[in-house]
Amino acid sequence: EAQVTQNPRYLITVTGKKLTVTCSQNMNHEYMSWYRQDPGLGLRQIYYSMNVEVTDKGDVPEGYKVSRKEKRNFPLILESPSPNQTSLYFCASSPNGGFIGYGYTFGSGTRLTVV
Amino acid sequence: AQKVTQAQTEISVVEKEDVTLDCVYETRDTTYYLFWYKQPPSGELVFLIRRNSFDEQNEISGRYSWNFQKSTSSFNFTITASQVVDSAVYFCALSLSGSARQLTFGSGTQLTVLP
């Protein structure tokens, strides 16, 4: 089944403790992206990657890092999480260099709480 | 810059009522895509429909229908004979030229269908 898999689904952590949220897709998609969802704000893009070793900042990149060493994986790294990063996170992927006119597949989400 | 407005933050209806969720968008581009996503209480994003700016035909899918009107920059979503399982947050989104990098979400409408 074609899908984007995020792990973990739920995570509670403490301020300052480094964490990684994994994202993997099995569709050989070039484009991958991370979003955060906050009440009243919809989804906002954190980082995106056009292909292996090609990443760039989205609209809200502060406090996050990403890497794209393999086509299928796009982990989101929080080096020193803070409470304002408590949010619902989504990974997404698409073929065709980020053209989503034919489809954009989202993962199931990771609910992160930083205390 | 593009913008998507979902003015209805929360809507409550009683089961079997019809309900319309409003979506108004702003863009100066002539080529764009519009989307609706459903987010049930479990949190995942469920794709509902995609429409490009050159296709103003309205669409019906079972109890769901969409009314795209370029003249009023609106892409409204109607659920006929609502059911409790329709309770969710619904997001409207706009993508310029179908680009994921140019994807803007509305703030969402929380729909509650009461039994």
Tab-separated table of C-alpha atoms in Angstrom:
chain	number	residue	atom	x	y	z
A	1	GLU	CA	0.000	0.000	0.000
A	2	ALA	CA	1.300	3.430	-0.988
A	3	GLN	CA	1.746	5.478	2.123
A	4	VAL	CA	3.681	7.963	4.185
A	5	THR	CA	4.602	6.570	7.592
A	6	GLN	CA	5.386	8.759	10.554
A	7	ASN	CA	6.678	7.664	13.914
A	8	PRO	CA	5.913	8.043	16.683
A	9	ARG	CA	2.225	8.859	16.577
A	10	TYR	CA	2.314	10.487	20.013
A	11	LEU	CA	5.278	11.883	21.907
A	12	ILE	CA	5.629	13.695	25.197
A	13	THR	CA	9.052	15.069	25.977
A	14	VAL	CA	10.767	17.608	28.185
A	15	THR	CA	12.230	20.925	27.200
A	16	GLY	CA	15.709	20.638	25.746
A	17	LYS	CA	15.767	16.905	25.109
A	18	LYS	CA	16.659	16.250	21.489
A	19	LEU	CA	14.156	14.235	19.504
A	20	THR	CA	13.600	12.949	15.997
A	21	VAL	CA	10.324	12.276	14.262
A	22	THR	CA	10.749	9.875	11.394
A	23	CYS	CA	8.982	9.982	8.048
A	24	SER	CA	9.213	7.355	5.354
A	25	GLN	CA	7.407	6.997	2.025
A	26	ASN	CA	7.265	3.960	-0.239
A	27	MET	CA	6.184	5.697	-3.445
A	28	ASN	CA	9.614	6.802	-4.709
A	29	HIS	CA	8.472	10.416	-4.430
A	30	GLU	CA	11.020	13.144	-4.970
A	31	TYR	CA	9.347	15.850	-2.923
A	32	MET	CA	8.835	15.584	0.828
A	33	SER	CA	7.766	18.149	3.360
A	34	TRP	CA	6.994	18.752	7.013
A	35	TYR	CA	4.096	20.788	8.352
A	36	ARG	CA	2.902	21.774	11.752
A	37	GLN	CA	-0.735	22.317	12.598
A	38	ASP	CA	-1.812	24.691	15.328
A	39	PRO	CA	-5.343	25.729	16.336
A	40	GLY	CA	-6.666	28.553	14.202
A	41	LEU	CA	-3.619	28.564	11.942
A	42	GLY	CA	-4.159	25.623	9.636
A	43	LEU	CA	-1.030	23.836	8.416
A	44	ARG	CA	2.228	25.679	7.971
A	45	GLN	CA	5.258	24.339	6.158
A	46	ILE	CA	8.429	23.828	8.207
A	47	TYR	CA	10.926	22.387	5.730
A	48	TYR	CA	10.782	20.709	2.378
A	49	SER	CA	13.052	18.634	0.190
A	50	MET	CA	13.023	18.517	-3.585
A	51	ASN	CA	15.225	15.411	-3.689
A	52	VAL	CA	18.075	13.619	-1.930
A	53	GLU	CA	20.469	16.078	-0.271
A	54	VAL	CA	18.277	19.032	-1.356
A	55	THR	CA	16.396	20.683	1.488
A	56	ASP	CA	15.098	24.178	2.107
A	57	LYS	CA	13.240	26.209	4.682
A	58	GLY	CA	9.508	26.576	4.631
A	59	ASP	CA	7.533	29.248	6.420
A	60	VAL	CA	8.292	28.306	10.042
A	61	PRO	CA	11.741	26.609	10.152
A	62	GLU	CA	13.055	28.036	13.426
A	63	GLY	CA	13.969	25.357	15.942
A	64	TYR	CA	13.886	22.493	13.434
A	65	LYS	CA	16.364	20.590	11.299
A	66	VAL	CA	15.882	18.028	8.575
A	67	SER	CA	18.000	15.732	6.477
A	68	ARG	CA	17.416	13.806	3.265
A	69	LYS	CA	20.104	11.186	2.881
A	70	GLU	CA	17.815	8.679	1.188
A	71	LYS	CA	14.888	9.286	-1.093
A	72	ARG	CA	12.374	7.486	1.107
A	73	ASN	CA	13.251	9.095	4.461
A	74	PHE	CA	12.884	12.654	5.695
A	75	PRO	CA	13.335	12.911	9.462
A	76	LEU	CA	12.430	16.024	11.437
A	77	ILE	CA	14.884	16.868	14.195
A	78	LEU	CA	14.242	19.096	17.186
A	79	GLU	CA	17.660	19.715	18.729
A	80	SER	CA	16.325	21.514	21.804
A	81	PRO	CA	12.526	21.330	21.922
A	82	SER	CA	10.586	24.083	23.617
A	83	PRO	CA	6.937	24.230	24.718
A	84	ASN	CA	6.022	26.424	21.729
A	85	GLN	CA	6.833	23.449	19.511
A	86	THR	CA	3.949	21.524	21.010
A	87	SER	CA	1.898	20.828	17.927
A	88	LEU	CA	0.541	18.269	15.500
A	89	TYR	CA	3.111	17.466	12.821
A	90	PHE	CA	2.517	16.070	9.365
A	91	CYS	CA	4.911	14.713	6.802
A	92	ALA	CA	3.838	14.720	3.153
A	93	SER	CA	5.225	13.605	-0.182
A	94	SER	CA	4.530	14.058	-3.868
A	95	PRO	CA	6.125	13.075	-7.171
A	96	ASN	CA	6.967	15.491	-9.955
A	97	GLY	CA	9.156	17.900	-8.058
A	98	GLY	CA	6.465	19.048	-5.689
A	99	PHE	CA	3.613	19.400	-8.156
A	100	ILE	CA	0.539	18.370	-6.207
A	101	GLY	CA	-2.055	18.775	-8.925
A	102	TYR	CA	-2.215	15.013	-9.183
A	103	GLY	CA	-1.868	14.181	-5.522
A	104	TYR	CA	-0.227	14.948	-2.215
A	105	THR	CA	0.042	12.187	0.344
A	106	PHE	CA	0.085	13.009	4.046
A	107	GLY	CA	1.239	10.838	6.915
A	108	SER	CA	-1.053	10.122	9.860
A	109	GLY	CA	0.443	12.847	12.029
A	110	THR	CA	2.605	13.033	15.147
A	111	ARG	CA	1.196	14.756	18.179
A	112	LEU	CA	4.113	16.260	20.093
A	113	THR	CA	3.867	17.724	23.569
A	114	VAL	CA	6.869	19.496	25.068
A	115	VAL	CA	6.640	20.121	28.823
B	1	ALA	CA	0.418	36.562	-1.567
B	2	GLN	CA	-2.369	34.052	-1.556
B	3	LYS	CA	-4.825	33.624	1.253
B	4	VAL	CA	-7.559	31.184	2.227
B	5	THR	CA	-10.332	32.234	4.578
B	6	GLN	CA	-12.648	29.850	6.356
B	7	ALA	CA	-14.737	32.294	8.326
B	8	GLN	CA	-16.753	29.622	10.114
B	9	THR	CA	-14.627	28.477	13.020
B	10	GLU	CA	-17.209	26.070	14.399
B	11	ILE	CA	-20.539	24.797	13.121
B	12	SER	CA	-23.011	22.561	14.922
B	13	VAL	CA	-25.882	20.847	13.170
B	14	VAL	CA	-28.296	18.100	14.024
B	15	GLU	CA	-28.024	14.835	12.154
B	16	LYS	CA	-29.750	14.811	8.744
B	17	GLU	CA	-29.443	18.554	8.317
B	18	ASP	CA	-27.589	19.924	5.319
B	19	VAL	CA	-24.545	22.043	6.055
B	20	THR	CA	-22.321	24.232	3.901
B	21	LEU	CA	-18.735	25.028	4.760
B	22	ASP	CA	-17.474	28.230	3.227
B	23	CYS	CA	-14.073	28.787	1.661
B	24	VAL	CA	-12.972	32.071	0.132
B	25	TYR	CA	-9.572	32.417	-1.473
B	26	GLU	CA	-7.408	35.242	-2.712
B	27	THR	CA	-4.838	35.049	-5.460
B	28	ARG	CA	-3.795	37.042	-8.489
B	29	ASP	CA	-2.586	33.946	-10.290
B	30	THR	CA	-4.749	32.438	-12.992
B	31	THR	CA	-3.463	28.900	-12.493
B	32	TYR	CA	-4.160	27.359	-9.139
B	33	TYR	CA	-5.581	24.313	-7.422
B	34	LEU	CA	-8.092	24.137	-4.611
B	35	PHE	CA	-8.418	21.302	-2.120
B	36	TRP	CA	-10.612	20.143	0.708
B	37	TYR	CA	-9.329	17.870	3.459
B	38	LYS	CA	-11.152	16.259	6.353
B	39	GLN	CA	-9.490	15.761	9.726
B	40	PRO	CA	-11.498	13.397	11.952
B	41	PRO	CA	-10.867	13.237	15.710
B	42	SER	CA	-8.171	10.607	15.112
B	43	GLY	CA	-6.079	13.368	13.561
B	44	GLU	CA	-5.129	12.185	10.101
B	45	LEU	CA	-5.802	14.277	7.007
B	46	VAL	CA	-8.197	12.740	4.552
B	47	PHE	CA	-8.161	14.107	1.015
B	48	LEU	CA	-11.649	14.921	-0.295
B	49	ILE	CA	-11.339	16.818	-3.550
B	50	ARG	CA	-8.952	18.660	-5.846
B	51	ARG	CA	-10.007	21.279	-8.392
B	52	ASN	CA	-7.920	23.332	-10.802
B	53	SER	CA	-8.759	26.891	-11.747
B	54	PHE	CA	-9.758	25.967	-15.272
B	55	ASP	CA	-12.436	23.564	-14.207
B	56	GLU	CA	-15.426	25.338	-12.705
B	57	GLN	CA	-17.697	22.377	-12.951
B	58	ASN	CA	-19.369	21.589	-9.674
B	59	GLU	CA	-18.911	18.108	-8.319
B	60	ILE	CA	-21.047	15.710	-6.371
B	61	SER	CA	-19.802	12.631	-4.591
B	62	GLY	CA	-22.478	10.864	-2.625
B	63	ARG	CA	-23.617	13.236	0.117
B	64	TYR	CA	-20.766	15.642	-0.620
B	65	SER	CA	-20.892	18.423	-3.179
B	66	TRP	CA	-18.597	21.296	-4.044
B	67	ASN	CA	-19.485	24.639	-5.587
B	68	PHE	CA	-16.556	26.400	-7.260
B	69	GLN	CA	-17.258	29.994	-8.286
B	70	LYS	CA	-14.368	32.019	-9.656
B	71	SER	CA	-16.524	35.142	-9.795
B	72	THR	CA	-16.719	35.188	-6.007
B	73	SER	CA	-13.417	33.347	-5.366
B	74	SER	CA	-15.226	30.693	-3.413
B	75	PHE	CA	-15.031	26.933	-3.191
B	76	ASN	CA	-17.801	25.894	-0.829
B	77	PHE	CA	-18.437	22.404	0.443
B	78	THR	CA	-21.910	21.064	1.218
B	79	ILE	CA	-22.751	17.921	3.131
B	80	THR	CA	-26.286	16.731	2.542
B	81	ALA	CA	-28.126	14.785	5.237
B	82	SER	CA	-25.228	15.066	7.660
B	83	GLN	CA	-24.234	12.162	9.865
B	84	VAL	CA	-22.398	11.957	13.178
B	85	VAL	CA	-19.394	10.485	11.353
B	86	ASP	CA	-19.073	13.748	9.438
B	87	SER	CA	-17.940	15.435	12.646
B	88	ALA	CA	-14.415	16.639	11.933
B	89	VAL	CA	-12.294	19.645	11.149
B	90	TYR	CA	-12.430	20.529	7.473
B	91	PHE	CA	-9.622	22.405	5.751
B	92	CYS	CA	-9.716	24.263	2.484
B	93	ALA	CA	-6.374	24.852	0.752
B	94	LEU	CA	-5.032	26.723	-2.267
B	95	SER	CA	-1.950	25.871	-4.305
B	96	LEU	CA	-0.529	28.236	-6.910
B	97	SER	CA	0.271	26.371	-10.100
B	98	GLY	CA	-0.197	23.155	-8.171
B	99	SER	CA	3.047	23.688	-6.269
B	100	ALA	CA	3.448	22.215	-2.803
B	101	ARG	CA	5.745	25.115	-1.955
B	102	GLN	CA	2.889	27.493	-2.744
B	103	LEU	CA	0.267	25.649	-0.719
B	104	THR	CA	-1.779	27.665	1.755
B	105	PHE	CA	-4.292	26.191	4.159
B	106	GLY	CA	-7.274	27.872	5.687
B	107	SER	CA	-7.649	27.808	9.454
B	108	GLY	CA	-10.245	25.046	9.333
B	109	THR	CA	-13.891	24.661	10.312
B	110	GLN	CA	-14.842	22.374	13.172
B	111	LEU	CA	-18.082	20.631	12.231
B	112	THR	CA	-20.032	18.874	14.952
B	113	VAL	CA	-23.006	16.773	13.960
B	114	LEU	CA	-25.243	16.016	16.896
B	115	PRO	CA	-27.348	12.859	17.023
